[in-house]
């Protein structure tokens, strides 16, 4: 019997808890950590916990690929009385080949929710600064993205314009092969943009 996505998430949560409670030890952890100053500050115990969990998570990722177990979970976004359920990658799992196609297939539904929820709002591209955008510019940027993500914060809605590898799109080191630009929608200038900037 193959484990489900939900079972793999529970296994990872249990393993993380066990690692942080000191029930997992990786004896070679200090040899992997290349910064001796940080190693002394953190201590071998903490380094061991991190690497023990990372090694276990890598095994789960190999299992996912071997058995084609999806890394996607269902999420719901609620904003101003509207609601959308969509799929996104769980932060401890990876995408298997069919997952990215599922993310791409949800693009139209996410974009339609965005359009309905942000009528009469102003738009900004979120970078180190806020760049005002027109509705047309938002549409063009959204059309260029491979898949979309959406997040509600207070009275603001954020649209993620994603491309590349879903596992890497939120890391700056992956740019430009993978990335996720953010568009903010708000009545006035967004206040949560520093939290949402990647």
GROMACS .gro file of C-alpha atoms in nm:
model
  198
    1UNK     CA    1   0.000   0.000   0.000
    2UNK     CA    2   0.134   0.342  -0.098
    3UNK     CA    3   0.123   0.626   0.155
    4UNK     CA    4  -0.103   0.921   0.072
    5UNK     CA    5   0.003   1.285   0.070
    6UNK     CA    6  -0.169   1.339   0.406
    7UNK     CA    7   0.008   1.036   0.557
    8UNK     CA    8   0.347   1.161   0.436
    9UNK     CA    9   0.278   1.503   0.592
   10UNK     CA   10   0.192   1.336   0.923
   11UNK     CA   11   0.505   1.118   0.905
   12UNK     CA   12   0.718   1.429   0.844
   13UNK     CA   13   0.553   1.614   1.134
   14UNK     CA   14   0.615   1.317   1.365
   15UNK     CA   15   0.976   1.293   1.251
   16UNK     CA   16   1.036   1.665   1.298
   17UNK     CA   17   0.895   1.645   1.650
   18UNK     CA   18   1.112   1.342   1.727
   19UNK     CA   19   1.420   1.515   1.587
   20UNK     CA   20   1.367   1.827   1.800
   21UNK     CA   21   1.301   1.617   2.109
   22UNK     CA   22   1.642   1.456   2.063
   23UNK     CA   23   1.508   1.115   1.965
   24UNK     CA   24   1.703   1.122   1.637
   25UNK     CA   25   2.079   1.162   1.626
   26UNK     CA   26   2.299   1.201   1.322
   27UNK     CA   27   2.658   1.138   1.428
   28UNK     CA   28   2.817   1.281   1.113
   29UNK     CA   29   2.629   1.613   1.123
   30UNK     CA   30   2.924   1.827   1.236
   31UNK     CA   31   3.132   1.701   0.941
   32UNK     CA   32   2.866   1.825   0.699
   33UNK     CA   33   2.845   2.173   0.847
   34UNK     CA   34   3.124   2.377   0.686
   35UNK     CA   35   3.120   2.686   0.910
   36UNK     CA   36   3.316   2.615   1.231
   37UNK     CA   37   3.212   2.941   1.401
   38UNK     CA   38   2.842   2.877   1.345
   39UNK     CA   39   2.892   2.513   1.439
   40UNK     CA   40   3.031   2.620   1.777
   41UNK     CA   41   2.748   2.869   1.830
   42UNK     CA   42   2.472   2.625   1.738
   43UNK     CA   43   2.626   2.322   1.898
   44UNK     CA   44   2.651   1.970   1.762
   45UNK     CA   45   2.315   1.875   1.913
   46UNK     CA   46   2.116   2.131   1.709
   47UNK     CA   47   2.312   2.059   1.392
   48UNK     CA   48   2.245   1.689   1.436
   49UNK     CA   49   1.870   1.751   1.471
   50UNK     CA   50   1.858   1.957   1.152
   51UNK     CA   51   2.052   1.709   0.941
   52UNK     CA   52   1.866   1.407   1.080
   53UNK     CA   53   1.538   1.564   0.974
   54UNK     CA   54   1.672   1.677   0.636
   55UNK     CA   55   1.798   1.327   0.559
   56UNK     CA   56   1.461   1.180   0.651
   57UNK     CA   57   1.277   1.441   0.441
   58UNK     CA   58   1.501   1.356   0.143
   59UNK     CA   59   1.394   0.992   0.181
   60UNK     CA   60   1.029   1.102   0.174
   61UNK     CA   61   1.096   1.303  -0.143
   62UNK     CA   62   1.250   0.997  -0.310
   63UNK     CA   63   0.947   0.795  -0.201
   64UNK     CA   64   0.716   1.057  -0.353
   65UNK     CA   65   0.893   1.034  -0.687
   66UNK     CA   66   0.914   0.656  -0.686
   67UNK     CA   67   0.545   0.611  -0.603
   68UNK     CA   68   0.419   0.931  -0.769
   69UNK     CA   69   0.266   1.065  -0.447
   70UNK     CA   70   0.151   1.423  -0.495
   71UNK     CA   71   0.302   1.703  -0.288
   72UNK     CA   72  -0.008   1.920  -0.333
   73UNK     CA   73  -0.258   2.002  -0.060
   74UNK     CA   74  -0.591   2.182  -0.071
   75UNK     CA   75  -0.608   2.537   0.060
   76UNK     CA   76  -0.889   2.787   0.092
   77UNK     CA   77  -0.855   3.161   0.045
   78UNK     CA   78  -1.131   3.383   0.183
   79UNK     CA   79  -1.150   3.751   0.102
   80UNK     CA   80  -1.436   3.999   0.140
   81UNK     CA   81  -1.706   3.732   0.147
   82UNK     CA   82  -1.561   3.537  -0.144
   83UNK     CA   83  -1.389   3.201  -0.119
   84UNK     CA   84  -1.167   2.986  -0.341
   85UNK     CA   85  -1.032   2.637  -0.285
   86UNK     CA   86  -0.717   2.560  -0.476
   87UNK     CA   87  -0.413   2.334  -0.469
   88UNK     CA   88  -0.066   2.438  -0.356
   89UNK     CA   89   0.260   2.263  -0.278
   90UNK     CA   90   0.306   2.164   0.087
   91UNK     CA   91   0.619   2.332   0.222
   92UNK     CA   92   0.788   2.001   0.321
   93UNK     CA   93   0.707   1.801   0.007
   94UNK     CA   94   0.810   1.818  -0.357
   95UNK     CA   95   0.612   1.813  -0.679
   96UNK     CA   96   0.588   1.496  -0.877
   97UNK     CA   97   0.555   1.542  -1.255
   98UNK     CA   98   0.174   1.562  -1.265
   99UNK     CA   99   0.163   1.820  -0.982
  100UNK     CA  100   0.291   2.109  -1.189
  101UNK     CA  101   0.025   2.037  -1.451
  102UNK     CA  102  -0.241   2.053  -1.175
  103UNK     CA  103  -0.102   2.389  -1.060
  104UNK     CA  104  -0.110   2.520  -1.417
  105UNK     CA  105  -0.466   2.394  -1.467
  106UNK     CA  106  -0.588   2.598  -1.167
  107UNK     CA  107  -0.453   2.925  -1.309
  108UNK     CA  108  -0.783   3.037  -1.467
  109UNK     CA  109  -0.984   2.976  -1.146
  110UNK     CA  110  -0.732   3.168  -0.932
  111UNK     CA  111  -0.723   3.456  -1.179
  112UNK     CA  112  -1.103   3.474  -1.195
  113UNK     CA  113  -1.123   3.482  -0.813
  114UNK     CA  114  -0.864   3.763  -0.815
  115UNK     CA  115  -1.065   3.961  -1.070
  116UNK     CA  116  -1.391   3.924  -0.875
  117UNK     CA  117  -1.234   4.000  -0.536
  118UNK     CA  118  -1.029   4.304  -0.641
  119UNK     CA  119  -1.279   4.516  -0.831
  120UNK     CA  120  -1.239   4.885  -0.743
  121UNK     CA  121  -0.898   4.818  -0.586
  122UNK     CA  122  -0.552   4.949  -0.670
  123UNK     CA  123  -0.259   4.728  -0.769
  124UNK     CA  124   0.115   4.721  -0.698
  125UNK     CA  125   0.399   4.492  -0.790
  126UNK     CA  126   0.575   4.402  -0.465
  127UNK     CA  127   0.950   4.430  -0.478
  128UNK     CA  128   1.187   4.614  -0.246
  129UNK     CA  129   0.946   4.898  -0.322
  130UNK     CA  130   0.584   4.913  -0.442
  131UNK     CA  131   0.540   4.967  -0.816
  132UNK     CA  132   0.188   5.084  -0.913
  133UNK     CA  133   0.022   4.876  -1.186
  134UNK     CA  134  -0.285   4.910  -1.404
  135UNK     CA  135  -0.545   4.635  -1.442
  136UNK     CA  136  -0.407   4.569  -1.791
  137UNK     CA  137  -0.051   4.532  -1.660
  138UNK     CA  138  -0.169   4.284  -1.395
  139UNK     CA  139  -0.350   4.081  -1.662
  140UNK     CA  140  -0.040   4.072  -1.883
  141UNK     CA  141   0.185   3.964  -1.595
  142UNK     CA  142  -0.066   3.697  -1.487
  143UNK     CA  143  -0.087   3.560  -1.841
  144UNK     CA  144   0.292   3.523  -1.852
  145UNK     CA  145   0.304   3.321  -1.526
  146UNK     CA  146   0.299   2.941  -1.538
  147UNK     CA  147   0.070   2.913  -1.234
  148UNK     CA  148  -0.081   3.146  -0.975
  149UNK     CA  149  -0.104   3.154  -0.597
  150UNK     CA  150  -0.329   3.372  -0.385
  151UNK     CA  151  -0.313   3.493  -0.026
  152UNK     CA  152  -0.539   3.724   0.178
  153UNK     CA  153  -0.387   3.945   0.449
  154UNK     CA  154  -0.611   4.189   0.638
  155UNK     CA  155  -0.780   4.401   0.371
  156UNK     CA  156  -0.525   4.312   0.103
  157UNK     CA  157  -0.508   4.035  -0.152
  158UNK     CA  158  -0.179   3.908  -0.297
  159UNK     CA  159  -0.142   3.728  -0.628
  160UNK     CA  160   0.168   3.514  -0.678
  161UNK     CA  161   0.291   3.494  -1.039
  162UNK     CA  162   0.496   3.175  -1.039
  163UNK     CA  163   0.724   2.990  -1.282
  164UNK     CA  164   0.991   2.722  -1.285
  165UNK     CA  165   1.018   2.455  -1.015
  166UNK     CA  166   0.740   2.485  -0.754
  167UNK     CA  167   0.982   2.364  -0.481
  168UNK     CA  168   1.219   2.651  -0.560
  169UNK     CA  169   0.998   2.939  -0.670
  170UNK     CA  170   1.004   3.122  -0.335
  171UNK     CA  171   1.385   3.120  -0.301
  172UNK     CA  172   1.589   3.407  -0.437
  173UNK     CA  173   1.879   3.176  -0.523
  174UNK     CA  174   1.655   3.002  -0.782
  175UNK     CA  175   1.592   3.319  -0.984
  176UNK     CA  176   1.560   3.353  -1.283
  177UNK     CA  177   1.494   2.984  -1.356
  178UNK     CA  178   1.223   2.976  -1.088
  179UNK     CA  179   1.042   3.256  -0.912
  180UNK     CA  180   0.720   3.402  -0.781
  181UNK     CA  181   0.652   3.772  -0.824
  182UNK     CA  182   0.382   3.926  -0.605
  183UNK     CA  183   0.103   4.163  -0.695
  184UNK     CA  184  -0.083   4.340  -0.413
  185UNK     CA  185  -0.442   4.463  -0.433
  186UNK     CA  186  -0.569   4.712  -0.175
  187UNK     CA  187  -0.792   5.017  -0.147
  188UNK     CA  188  -0.497   5.227  -0.036
  189UNK     CA  189  -0.126   5.143  -0.034
  190UNK     CA  190  -0.082   4.790   0.107
  191UNK     CA  191   0.060   4.762   0.458
  192UNK     CA  192   0.143   4.390   0.461
  193UNK     CA  193   0.372   4.393   0.156
  194UNK     CA  194   0.689   4.346   0.362
  195UNK     CA  195   0.546   4.022   0.499
  196UNK     CA  196   0.452   3.899   0.152
  197UNK     CA  197   0.766   4.000  -0.039
  198UNK     CA  198   0.982   3.705  -0.132
   0.00000   0.00000   0.00000
